[in-house]
mmCIF file of C-alpha atoms in Angstrom:
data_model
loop_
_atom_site.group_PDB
_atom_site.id
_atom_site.type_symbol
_atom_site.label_atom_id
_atom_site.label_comp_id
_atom_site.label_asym_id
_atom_site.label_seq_id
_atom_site.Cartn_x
_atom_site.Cartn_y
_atom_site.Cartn_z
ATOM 1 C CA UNK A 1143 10.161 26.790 14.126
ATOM 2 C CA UNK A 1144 13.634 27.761 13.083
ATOM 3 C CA UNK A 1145 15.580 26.611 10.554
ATOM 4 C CA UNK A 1146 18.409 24.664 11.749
ATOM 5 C CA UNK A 1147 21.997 25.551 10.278
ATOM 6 C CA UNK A 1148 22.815 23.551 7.145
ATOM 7 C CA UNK A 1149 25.283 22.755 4.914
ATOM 8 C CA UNK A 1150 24.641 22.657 0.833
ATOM 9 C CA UNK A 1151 25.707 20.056 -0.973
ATOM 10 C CA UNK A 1152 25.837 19.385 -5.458
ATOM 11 C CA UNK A 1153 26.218 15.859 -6.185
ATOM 12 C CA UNK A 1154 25.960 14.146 -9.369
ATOM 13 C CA UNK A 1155 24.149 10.725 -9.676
ATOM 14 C CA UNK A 1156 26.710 8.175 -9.130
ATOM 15 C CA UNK A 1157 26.940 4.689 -7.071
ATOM 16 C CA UNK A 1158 29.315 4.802 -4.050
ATOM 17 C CA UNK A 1159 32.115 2.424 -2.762
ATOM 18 C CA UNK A 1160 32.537 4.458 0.619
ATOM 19 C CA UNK A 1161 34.057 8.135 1.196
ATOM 20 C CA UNK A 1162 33.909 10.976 3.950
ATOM 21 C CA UNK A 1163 34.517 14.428 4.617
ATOM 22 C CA UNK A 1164 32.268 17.292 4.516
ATOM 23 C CA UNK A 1165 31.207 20.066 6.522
ATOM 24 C CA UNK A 1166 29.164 19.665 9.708
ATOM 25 C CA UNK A 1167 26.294 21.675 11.531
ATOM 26 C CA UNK A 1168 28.024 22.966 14.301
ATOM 27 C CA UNK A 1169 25.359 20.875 16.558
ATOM 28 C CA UNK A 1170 26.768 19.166 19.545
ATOM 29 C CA UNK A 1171 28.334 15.451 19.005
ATOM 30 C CA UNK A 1172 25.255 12.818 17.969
ATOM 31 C CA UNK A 1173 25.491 9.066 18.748
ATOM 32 C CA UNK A 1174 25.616 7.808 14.683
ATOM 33 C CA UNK A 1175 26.907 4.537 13.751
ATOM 34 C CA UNK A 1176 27.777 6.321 10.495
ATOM 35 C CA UNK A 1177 28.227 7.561 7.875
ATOM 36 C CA UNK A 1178 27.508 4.941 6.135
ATOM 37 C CA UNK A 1179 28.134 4.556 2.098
ATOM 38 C CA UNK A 1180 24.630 4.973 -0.075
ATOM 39 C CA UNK A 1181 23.991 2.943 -3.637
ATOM 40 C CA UNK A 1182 23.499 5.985 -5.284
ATOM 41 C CA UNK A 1183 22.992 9.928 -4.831
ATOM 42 C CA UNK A 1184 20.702 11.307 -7.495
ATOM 43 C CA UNK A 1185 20.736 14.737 -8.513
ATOM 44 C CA UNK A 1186 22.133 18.137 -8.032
ATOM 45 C CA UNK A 1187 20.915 21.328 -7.356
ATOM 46 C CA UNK A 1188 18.839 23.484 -9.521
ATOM 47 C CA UNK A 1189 15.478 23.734 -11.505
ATOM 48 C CA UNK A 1190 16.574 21.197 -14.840
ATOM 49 C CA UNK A 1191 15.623 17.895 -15.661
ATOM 50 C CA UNK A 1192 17.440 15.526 -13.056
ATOM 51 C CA UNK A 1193 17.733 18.356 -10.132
ATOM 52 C CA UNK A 1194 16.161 19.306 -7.060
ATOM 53 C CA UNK A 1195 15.478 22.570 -5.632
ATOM 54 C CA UNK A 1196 15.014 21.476 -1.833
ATOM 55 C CA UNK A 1197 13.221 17.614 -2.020
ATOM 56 C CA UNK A 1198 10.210 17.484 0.274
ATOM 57 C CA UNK A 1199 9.046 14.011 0.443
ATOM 58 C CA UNK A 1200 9.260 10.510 -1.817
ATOM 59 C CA UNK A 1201 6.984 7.313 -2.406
ATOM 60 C CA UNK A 1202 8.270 4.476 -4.065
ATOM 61 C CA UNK A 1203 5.519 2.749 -6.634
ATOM 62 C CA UNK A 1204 5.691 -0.509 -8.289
ATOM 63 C CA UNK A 1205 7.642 -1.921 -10.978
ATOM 64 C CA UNK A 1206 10.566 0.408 -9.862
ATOM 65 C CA UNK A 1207 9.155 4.200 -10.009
ATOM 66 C CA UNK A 1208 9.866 6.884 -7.859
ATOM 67 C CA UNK A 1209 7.958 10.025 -7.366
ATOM 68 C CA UNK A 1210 9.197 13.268 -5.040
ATOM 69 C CA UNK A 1211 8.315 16.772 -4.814
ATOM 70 C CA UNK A 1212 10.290 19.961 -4.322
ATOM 71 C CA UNK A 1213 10.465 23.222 -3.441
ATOM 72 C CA UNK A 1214 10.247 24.385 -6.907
ATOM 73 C CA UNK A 1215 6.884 23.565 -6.991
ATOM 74 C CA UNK A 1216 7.228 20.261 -9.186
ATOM 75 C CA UNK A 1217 6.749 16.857 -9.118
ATOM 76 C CA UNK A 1218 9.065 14.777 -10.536
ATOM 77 C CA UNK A 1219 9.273 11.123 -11.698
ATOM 78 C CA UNK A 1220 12.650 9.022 -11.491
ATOM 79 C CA UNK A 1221 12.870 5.282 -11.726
ATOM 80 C CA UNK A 1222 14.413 3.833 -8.381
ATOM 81 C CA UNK A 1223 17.551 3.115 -10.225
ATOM 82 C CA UNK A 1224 18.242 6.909 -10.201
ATOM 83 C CA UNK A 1225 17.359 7.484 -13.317
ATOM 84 C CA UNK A 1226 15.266 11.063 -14.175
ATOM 85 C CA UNK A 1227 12.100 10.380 -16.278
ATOM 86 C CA UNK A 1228 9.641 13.627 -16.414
ATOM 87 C CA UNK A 1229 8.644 16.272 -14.344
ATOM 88 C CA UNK A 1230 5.353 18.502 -14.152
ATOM 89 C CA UNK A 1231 4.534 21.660 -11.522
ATOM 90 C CA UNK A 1232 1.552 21.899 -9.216
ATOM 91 C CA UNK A 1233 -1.101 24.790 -10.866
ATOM 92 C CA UNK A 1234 0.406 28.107 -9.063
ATOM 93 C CA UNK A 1235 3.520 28.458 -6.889
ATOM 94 C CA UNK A 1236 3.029 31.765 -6.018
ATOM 95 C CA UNK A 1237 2.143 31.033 -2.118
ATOM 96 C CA UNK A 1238 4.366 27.965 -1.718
ATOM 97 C CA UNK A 1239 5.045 24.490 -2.680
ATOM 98 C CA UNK A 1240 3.529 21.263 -2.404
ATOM 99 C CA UNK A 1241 5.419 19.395 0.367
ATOM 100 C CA UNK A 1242 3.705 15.564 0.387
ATOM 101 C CA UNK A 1243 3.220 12.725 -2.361
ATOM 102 C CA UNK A 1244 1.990 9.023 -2.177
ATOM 103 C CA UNK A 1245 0.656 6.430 -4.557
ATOM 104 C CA UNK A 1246 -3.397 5.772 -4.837
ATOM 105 C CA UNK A 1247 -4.199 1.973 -5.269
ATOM 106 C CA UNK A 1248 -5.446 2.508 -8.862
ATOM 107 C CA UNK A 1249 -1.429 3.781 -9.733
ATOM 108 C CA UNK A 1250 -2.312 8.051 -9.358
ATOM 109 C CA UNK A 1251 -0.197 9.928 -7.925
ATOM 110 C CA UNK A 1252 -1.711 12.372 -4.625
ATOM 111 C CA UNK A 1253 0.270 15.238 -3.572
ATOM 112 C CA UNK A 1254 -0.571 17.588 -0.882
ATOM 113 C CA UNK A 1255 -0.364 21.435 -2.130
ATOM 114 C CA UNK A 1256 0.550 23.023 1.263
ATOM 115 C CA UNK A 1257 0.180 26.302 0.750
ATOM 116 C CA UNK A 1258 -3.088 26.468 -1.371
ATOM 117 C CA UNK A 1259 -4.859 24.185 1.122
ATOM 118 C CA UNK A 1260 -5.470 21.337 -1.752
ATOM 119 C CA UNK A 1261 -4.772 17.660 -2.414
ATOM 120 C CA UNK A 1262 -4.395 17.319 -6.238
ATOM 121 C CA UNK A 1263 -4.582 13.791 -7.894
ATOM 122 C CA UNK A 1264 -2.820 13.172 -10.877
ATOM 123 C CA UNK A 1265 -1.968 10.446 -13.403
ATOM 124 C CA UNK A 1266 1.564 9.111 -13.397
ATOM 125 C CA UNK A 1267 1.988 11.309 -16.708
ATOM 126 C CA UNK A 1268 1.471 14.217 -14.976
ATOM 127 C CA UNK A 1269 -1.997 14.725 -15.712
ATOM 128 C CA UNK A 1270 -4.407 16.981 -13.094
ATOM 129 C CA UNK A 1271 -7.641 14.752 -12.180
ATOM 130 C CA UNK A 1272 -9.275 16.328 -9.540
ATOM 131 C CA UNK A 1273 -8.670 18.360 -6.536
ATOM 132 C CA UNK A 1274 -10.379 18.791 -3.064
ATOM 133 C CA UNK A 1275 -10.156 20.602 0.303
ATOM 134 C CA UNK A 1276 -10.686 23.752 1.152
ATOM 135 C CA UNK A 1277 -8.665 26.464 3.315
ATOM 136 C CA UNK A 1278 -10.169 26.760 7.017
ATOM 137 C CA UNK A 1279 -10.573 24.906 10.084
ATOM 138 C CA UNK A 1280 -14.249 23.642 9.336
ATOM 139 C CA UNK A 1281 -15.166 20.552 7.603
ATOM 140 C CA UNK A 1282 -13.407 19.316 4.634
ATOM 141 C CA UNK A 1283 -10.851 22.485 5.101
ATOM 142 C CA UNK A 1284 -7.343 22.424 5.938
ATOM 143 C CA UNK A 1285 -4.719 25.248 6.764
ATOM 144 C CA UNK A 1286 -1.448 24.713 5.685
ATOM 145 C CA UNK A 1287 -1.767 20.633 4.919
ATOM 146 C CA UNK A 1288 1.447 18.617 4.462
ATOM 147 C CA UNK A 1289 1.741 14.652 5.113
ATOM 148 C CA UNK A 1290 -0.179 12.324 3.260
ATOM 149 C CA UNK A 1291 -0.211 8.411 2.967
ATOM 150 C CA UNK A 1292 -3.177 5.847 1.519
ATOM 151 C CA UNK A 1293 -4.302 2.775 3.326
ATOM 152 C CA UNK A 1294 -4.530 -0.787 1.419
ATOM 153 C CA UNK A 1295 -8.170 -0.022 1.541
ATOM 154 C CA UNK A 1296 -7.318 2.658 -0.227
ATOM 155 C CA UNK A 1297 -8.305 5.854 1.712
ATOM 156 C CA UNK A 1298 -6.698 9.272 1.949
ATOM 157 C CA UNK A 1299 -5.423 10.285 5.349
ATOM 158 C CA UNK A 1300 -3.860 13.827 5.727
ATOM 159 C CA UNK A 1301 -2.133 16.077 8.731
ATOM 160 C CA UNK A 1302 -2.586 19.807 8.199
ATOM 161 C CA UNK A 1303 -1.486 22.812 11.273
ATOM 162 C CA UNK A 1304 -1.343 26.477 11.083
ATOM 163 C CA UNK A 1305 -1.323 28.449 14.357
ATOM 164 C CA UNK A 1306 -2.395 26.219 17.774
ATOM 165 C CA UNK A 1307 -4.699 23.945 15.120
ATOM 166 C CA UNK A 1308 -3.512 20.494 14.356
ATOM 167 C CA UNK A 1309 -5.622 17.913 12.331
ATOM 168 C CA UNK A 1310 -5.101 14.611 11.013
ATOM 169 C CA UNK A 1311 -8.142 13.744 8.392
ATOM 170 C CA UNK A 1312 -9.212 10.180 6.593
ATOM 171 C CA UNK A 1313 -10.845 10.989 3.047
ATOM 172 C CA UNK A 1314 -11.912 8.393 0.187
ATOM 173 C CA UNK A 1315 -10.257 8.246 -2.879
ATOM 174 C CA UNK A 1316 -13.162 10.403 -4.670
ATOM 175 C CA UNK A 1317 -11.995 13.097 -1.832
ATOM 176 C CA UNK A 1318 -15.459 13.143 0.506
ATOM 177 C CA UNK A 1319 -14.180 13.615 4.146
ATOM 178 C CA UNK A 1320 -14.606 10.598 6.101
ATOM 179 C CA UNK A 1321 -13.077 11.455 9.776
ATOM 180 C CA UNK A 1322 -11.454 14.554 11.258
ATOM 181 C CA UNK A 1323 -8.995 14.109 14.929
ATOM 182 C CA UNK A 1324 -7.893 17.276 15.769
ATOM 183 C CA UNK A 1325 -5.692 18.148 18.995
ATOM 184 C CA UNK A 1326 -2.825 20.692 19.638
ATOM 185 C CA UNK A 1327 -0.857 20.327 22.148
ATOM 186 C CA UNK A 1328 1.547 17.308 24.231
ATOM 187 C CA UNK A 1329 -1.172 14.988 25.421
ATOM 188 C CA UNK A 1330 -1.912 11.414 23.585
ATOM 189 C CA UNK A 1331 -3.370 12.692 20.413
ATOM 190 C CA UNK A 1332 -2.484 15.654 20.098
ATOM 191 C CA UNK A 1333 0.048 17.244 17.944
ATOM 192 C CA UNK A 1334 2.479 20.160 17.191
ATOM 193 C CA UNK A 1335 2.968 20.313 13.745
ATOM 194 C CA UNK A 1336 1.944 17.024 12.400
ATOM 195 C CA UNK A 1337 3.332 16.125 8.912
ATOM 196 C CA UNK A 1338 5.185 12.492 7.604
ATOM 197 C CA UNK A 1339 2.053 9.800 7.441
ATOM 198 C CA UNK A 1340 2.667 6.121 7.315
ATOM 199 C CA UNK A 1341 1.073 2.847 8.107
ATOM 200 C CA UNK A 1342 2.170 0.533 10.598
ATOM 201 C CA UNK A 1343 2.141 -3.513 9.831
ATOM 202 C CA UNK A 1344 -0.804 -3.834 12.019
ATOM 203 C CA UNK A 1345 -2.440 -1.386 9.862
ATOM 204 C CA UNK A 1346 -2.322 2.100 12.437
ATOM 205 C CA UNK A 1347 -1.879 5.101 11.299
ATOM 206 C CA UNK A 1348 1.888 6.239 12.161
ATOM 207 C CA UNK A 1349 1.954 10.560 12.845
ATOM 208 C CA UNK A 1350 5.453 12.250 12.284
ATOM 209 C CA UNK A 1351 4.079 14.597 15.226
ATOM 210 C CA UNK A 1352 7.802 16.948 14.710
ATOM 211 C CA UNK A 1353 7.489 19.566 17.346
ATOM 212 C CA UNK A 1354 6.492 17.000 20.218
ATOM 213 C CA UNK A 1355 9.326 14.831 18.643
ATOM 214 C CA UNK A 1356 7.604 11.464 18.495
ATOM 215 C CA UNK A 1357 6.111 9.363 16.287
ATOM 216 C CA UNK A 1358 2.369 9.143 17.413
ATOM 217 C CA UNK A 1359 0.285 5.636 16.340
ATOM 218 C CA UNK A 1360 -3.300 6.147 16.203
ATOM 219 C CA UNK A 1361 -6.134 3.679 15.069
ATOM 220 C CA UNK A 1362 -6.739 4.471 11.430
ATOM 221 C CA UNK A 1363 -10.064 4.004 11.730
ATOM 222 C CA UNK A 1364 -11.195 5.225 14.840
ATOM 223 C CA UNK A 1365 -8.400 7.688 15.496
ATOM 224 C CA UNK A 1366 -7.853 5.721 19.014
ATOM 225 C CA UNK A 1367 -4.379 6.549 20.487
ATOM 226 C CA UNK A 1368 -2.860 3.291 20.690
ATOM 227 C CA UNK A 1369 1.445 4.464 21.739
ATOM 228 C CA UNK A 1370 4.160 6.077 20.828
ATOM 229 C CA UNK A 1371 7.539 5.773 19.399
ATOM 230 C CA UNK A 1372 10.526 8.294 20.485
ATOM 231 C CA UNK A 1373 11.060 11.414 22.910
ATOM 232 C CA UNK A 1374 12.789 14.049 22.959
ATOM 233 C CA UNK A 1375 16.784 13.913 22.543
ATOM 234 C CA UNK A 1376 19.682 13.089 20.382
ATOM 235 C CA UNK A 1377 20.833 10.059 21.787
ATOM 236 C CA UNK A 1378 19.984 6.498 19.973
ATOM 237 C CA UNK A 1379 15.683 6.209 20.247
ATOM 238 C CA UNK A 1380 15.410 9.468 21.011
ATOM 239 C CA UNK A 1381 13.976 12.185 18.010
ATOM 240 C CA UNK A 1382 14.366 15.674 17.538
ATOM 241 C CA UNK A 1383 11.837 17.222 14.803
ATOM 242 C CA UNK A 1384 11.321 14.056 13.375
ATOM 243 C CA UNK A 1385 9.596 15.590 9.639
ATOM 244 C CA UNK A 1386 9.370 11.398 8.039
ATOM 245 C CA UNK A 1387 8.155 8.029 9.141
ATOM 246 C CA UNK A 1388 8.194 4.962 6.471
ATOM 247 C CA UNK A 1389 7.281 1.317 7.047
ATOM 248 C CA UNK A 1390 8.780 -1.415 5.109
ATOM 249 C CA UNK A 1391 7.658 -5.165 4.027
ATOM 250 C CA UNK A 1392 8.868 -6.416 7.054
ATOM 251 C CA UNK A 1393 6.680 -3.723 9.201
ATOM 252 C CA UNK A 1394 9.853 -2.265 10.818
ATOM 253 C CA UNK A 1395 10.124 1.657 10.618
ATOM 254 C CA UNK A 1396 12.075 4.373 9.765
ATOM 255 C CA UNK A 1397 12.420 8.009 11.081
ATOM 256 C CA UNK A 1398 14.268 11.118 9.536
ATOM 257 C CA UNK A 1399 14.818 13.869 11.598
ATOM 258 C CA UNK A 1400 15.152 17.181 10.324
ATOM 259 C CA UNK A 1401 17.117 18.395 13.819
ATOM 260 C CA UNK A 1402 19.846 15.564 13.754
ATOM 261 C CA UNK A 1403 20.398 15.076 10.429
ATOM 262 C CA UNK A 1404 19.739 11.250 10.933
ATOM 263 C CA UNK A 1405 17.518 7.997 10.288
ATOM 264 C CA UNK A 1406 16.724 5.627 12.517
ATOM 265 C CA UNK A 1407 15.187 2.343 12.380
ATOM 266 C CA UNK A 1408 12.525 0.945 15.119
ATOM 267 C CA UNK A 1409 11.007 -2.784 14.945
ATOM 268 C CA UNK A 1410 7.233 -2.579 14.696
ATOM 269 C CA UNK A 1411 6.929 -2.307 17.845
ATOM 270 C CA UNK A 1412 8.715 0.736 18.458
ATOM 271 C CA UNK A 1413 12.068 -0.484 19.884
ATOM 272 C CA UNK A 1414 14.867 0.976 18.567
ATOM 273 C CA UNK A 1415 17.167 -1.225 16.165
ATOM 274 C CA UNK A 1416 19.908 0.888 14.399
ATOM 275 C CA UNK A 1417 20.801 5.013 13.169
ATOM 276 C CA UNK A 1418 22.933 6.225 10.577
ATOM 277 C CA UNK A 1419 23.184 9.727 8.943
ATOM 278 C CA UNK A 1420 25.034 13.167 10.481
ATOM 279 C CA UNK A 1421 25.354 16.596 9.396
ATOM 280 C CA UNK A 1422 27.409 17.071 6.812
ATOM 281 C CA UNK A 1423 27.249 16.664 3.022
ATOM 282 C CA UNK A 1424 29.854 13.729 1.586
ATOM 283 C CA UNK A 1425 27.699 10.709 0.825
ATOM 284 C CA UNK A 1426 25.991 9.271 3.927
ATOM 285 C CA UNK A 1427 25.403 12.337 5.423
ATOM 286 C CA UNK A 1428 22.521 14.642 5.433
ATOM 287 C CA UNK A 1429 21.494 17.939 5.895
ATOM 288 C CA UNK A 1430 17.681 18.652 7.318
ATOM 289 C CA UNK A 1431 16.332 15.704 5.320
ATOM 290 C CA UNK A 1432 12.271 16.400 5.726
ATOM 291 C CA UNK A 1433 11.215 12.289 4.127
ATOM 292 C CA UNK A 1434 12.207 9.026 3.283
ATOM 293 C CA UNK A 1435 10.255 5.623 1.560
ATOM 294 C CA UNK A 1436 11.770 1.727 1.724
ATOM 295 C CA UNK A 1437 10.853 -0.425 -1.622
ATOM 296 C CA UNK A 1438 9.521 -4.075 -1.480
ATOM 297 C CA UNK A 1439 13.821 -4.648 -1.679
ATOM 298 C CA UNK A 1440 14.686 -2.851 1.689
ATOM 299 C CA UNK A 1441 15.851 -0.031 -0.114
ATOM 300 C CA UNK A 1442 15.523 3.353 1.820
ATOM 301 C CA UNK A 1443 15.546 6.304 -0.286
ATOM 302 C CA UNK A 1444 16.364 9.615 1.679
ATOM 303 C CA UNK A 1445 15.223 13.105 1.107
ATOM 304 C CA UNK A 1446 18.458 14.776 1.881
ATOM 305 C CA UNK A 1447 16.910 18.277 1.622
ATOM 306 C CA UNK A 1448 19.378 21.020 2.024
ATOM 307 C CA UNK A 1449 22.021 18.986 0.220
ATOM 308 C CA UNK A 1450 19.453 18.820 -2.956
ATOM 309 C CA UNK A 1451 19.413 15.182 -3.443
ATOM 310 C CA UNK A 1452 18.682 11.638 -2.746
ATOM 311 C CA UNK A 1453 20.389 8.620 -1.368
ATOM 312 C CA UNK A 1454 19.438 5.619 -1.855
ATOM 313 C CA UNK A 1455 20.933 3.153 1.356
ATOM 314 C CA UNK A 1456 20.065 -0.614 1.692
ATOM 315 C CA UNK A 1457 20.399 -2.657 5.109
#
């Protein structure tokens, strides 16, 4: 898939009253109901300690910790009041970065190391634990692997492509494959490019399934279809390469969409509630965010990608 035009973007951290400006896409008018002002933006770009080279994906832990990954091949640890803590890099960058994080129940932090075909558990200092997966299409392998969320029972569940192979995969915590539910193509489970994981209030497994632009919902423990949230377009409830899905406390969800430059929010059910976003790169706007995580406060911190940075919205 092509990368959609973008604008960059170097922002310091700073809380917001309200602005505008900036540069847009180029991209025919979207319905937005924005921009609207974030909290904060944290970061700028580069490779030093508070900046991001391309942010791939966030998950929010506990007692107000943050942890994202980026394009320069680190993970890095804020707390969720924008303030930069540490940093440490996956093993080898050399074939590409790691492109999904969450939180394990016991407090580690799992990251999915795209390019090497690995899942890589670490301590929230940074330490390596353990590892597993292996690159192919067989059992326990994956191709190019990038979502990842963990259940409240704990397991592992992963979405890895490459080529006309999709795969979504349930694992334990010690990394022993559980369930594989692979599928490429439009039908009910099946996928073009799967990658944001979340689950739903009711406990499914929600599938950021980006080229079919729709959010897929699929029994997390029998990999049942069970619906899905979004088609197609640009208009309000309608997705176009959506890369994120997060669920807050309340079990609604949220949706960023790399091709729109947008989030939207469904009730769990799937209707749609609200959007805010656009191209562009003053505060409030995005550019090609790829993920996004809400806090137990309705906080919703975005991956603004191509504008190197975060922002923090609450609503």
């Amino acid at each position: 898939m092509s990368r959609l035009h973008h604008c960059l973007g170097i922002t310091l951290l700073l809380t917001i009253a309200a602005t505008s400006g900036g540069c847009t896409s180029g991209h025919s008018a979207v319905p937005q109901r924005g921009p609207r002002a974030p909290l904060q933006i944290w970061g700028s770009r580069g490779t030093g300690a508070g900046q991001f080279l391309e942010p791939r994906a966030i998950t929010i832990a506990p007692h107000g910790i943050a942890y994202l990954v980026d394009s320069s091949g680190r993970v890095q640890k804020w707390t969720t009041n924008g303030k930069f803590i540490k940093a440490w890099r996956a093993p080898s960058i050399d074939k590409g970065r790691p492109e999904g994080v969450a939180l394990m129940k016991n407090g580690n932090v799992v990251i999915t190391d795209t390019h090497y075909s690995k899942v890589r558990i670490y301590t929230p200092e940074g330490k390596l634990l353990s590892s597993f997966g292996t690159y192919g299409t067989g059992k326990g392998g994956f191709l190019l692997v990038t979502g990842i969320c963990v259940d409240p029972e704990g397991y592992i569940f992963t979405a890895d492509y490459g080529g006309e192979f999709d795969r979504i995969s349930k694992w334990t915590p010690e990394g022993k494959l559980v369930a594989s539910w692979t599928g490429h193509g439009e039908g009910p489970r099946q996928f073009r490019r799967p990658c944001g994981l979340a689950i739903s209030r009711e406990g499914d497994l929600l599938v950021a399934d980006i080229a079919n632009h729709r959010i897929q919902r699929l029994d997390r423990n029998t990999g049942q279809y069970k619906g899905t949230i979004g088609k197609r377009g640009r208009g309000e409830g309608q997705l176009t390469y959506p890369y994120g899905v997060a669920v807050d406390n309340q079990g609604q969800i949220y949706t960023v969409e790399y091709g729109t430059h947008r989030v939207q929010k469904w009730s769990p059910e799937g209707k749609f509630l609200d959007v805010w976003g656009g191209p562009g790169r003053a505060p409030g706007q995005l550019a090609n965010p790829w993920g996004l995580a809400v806090d137990a406060d309705q906080n919703v911190y975005v991956v603004d990608t191509q504008n190197h940075r975060v922002q923090k919205f609450h609503f």
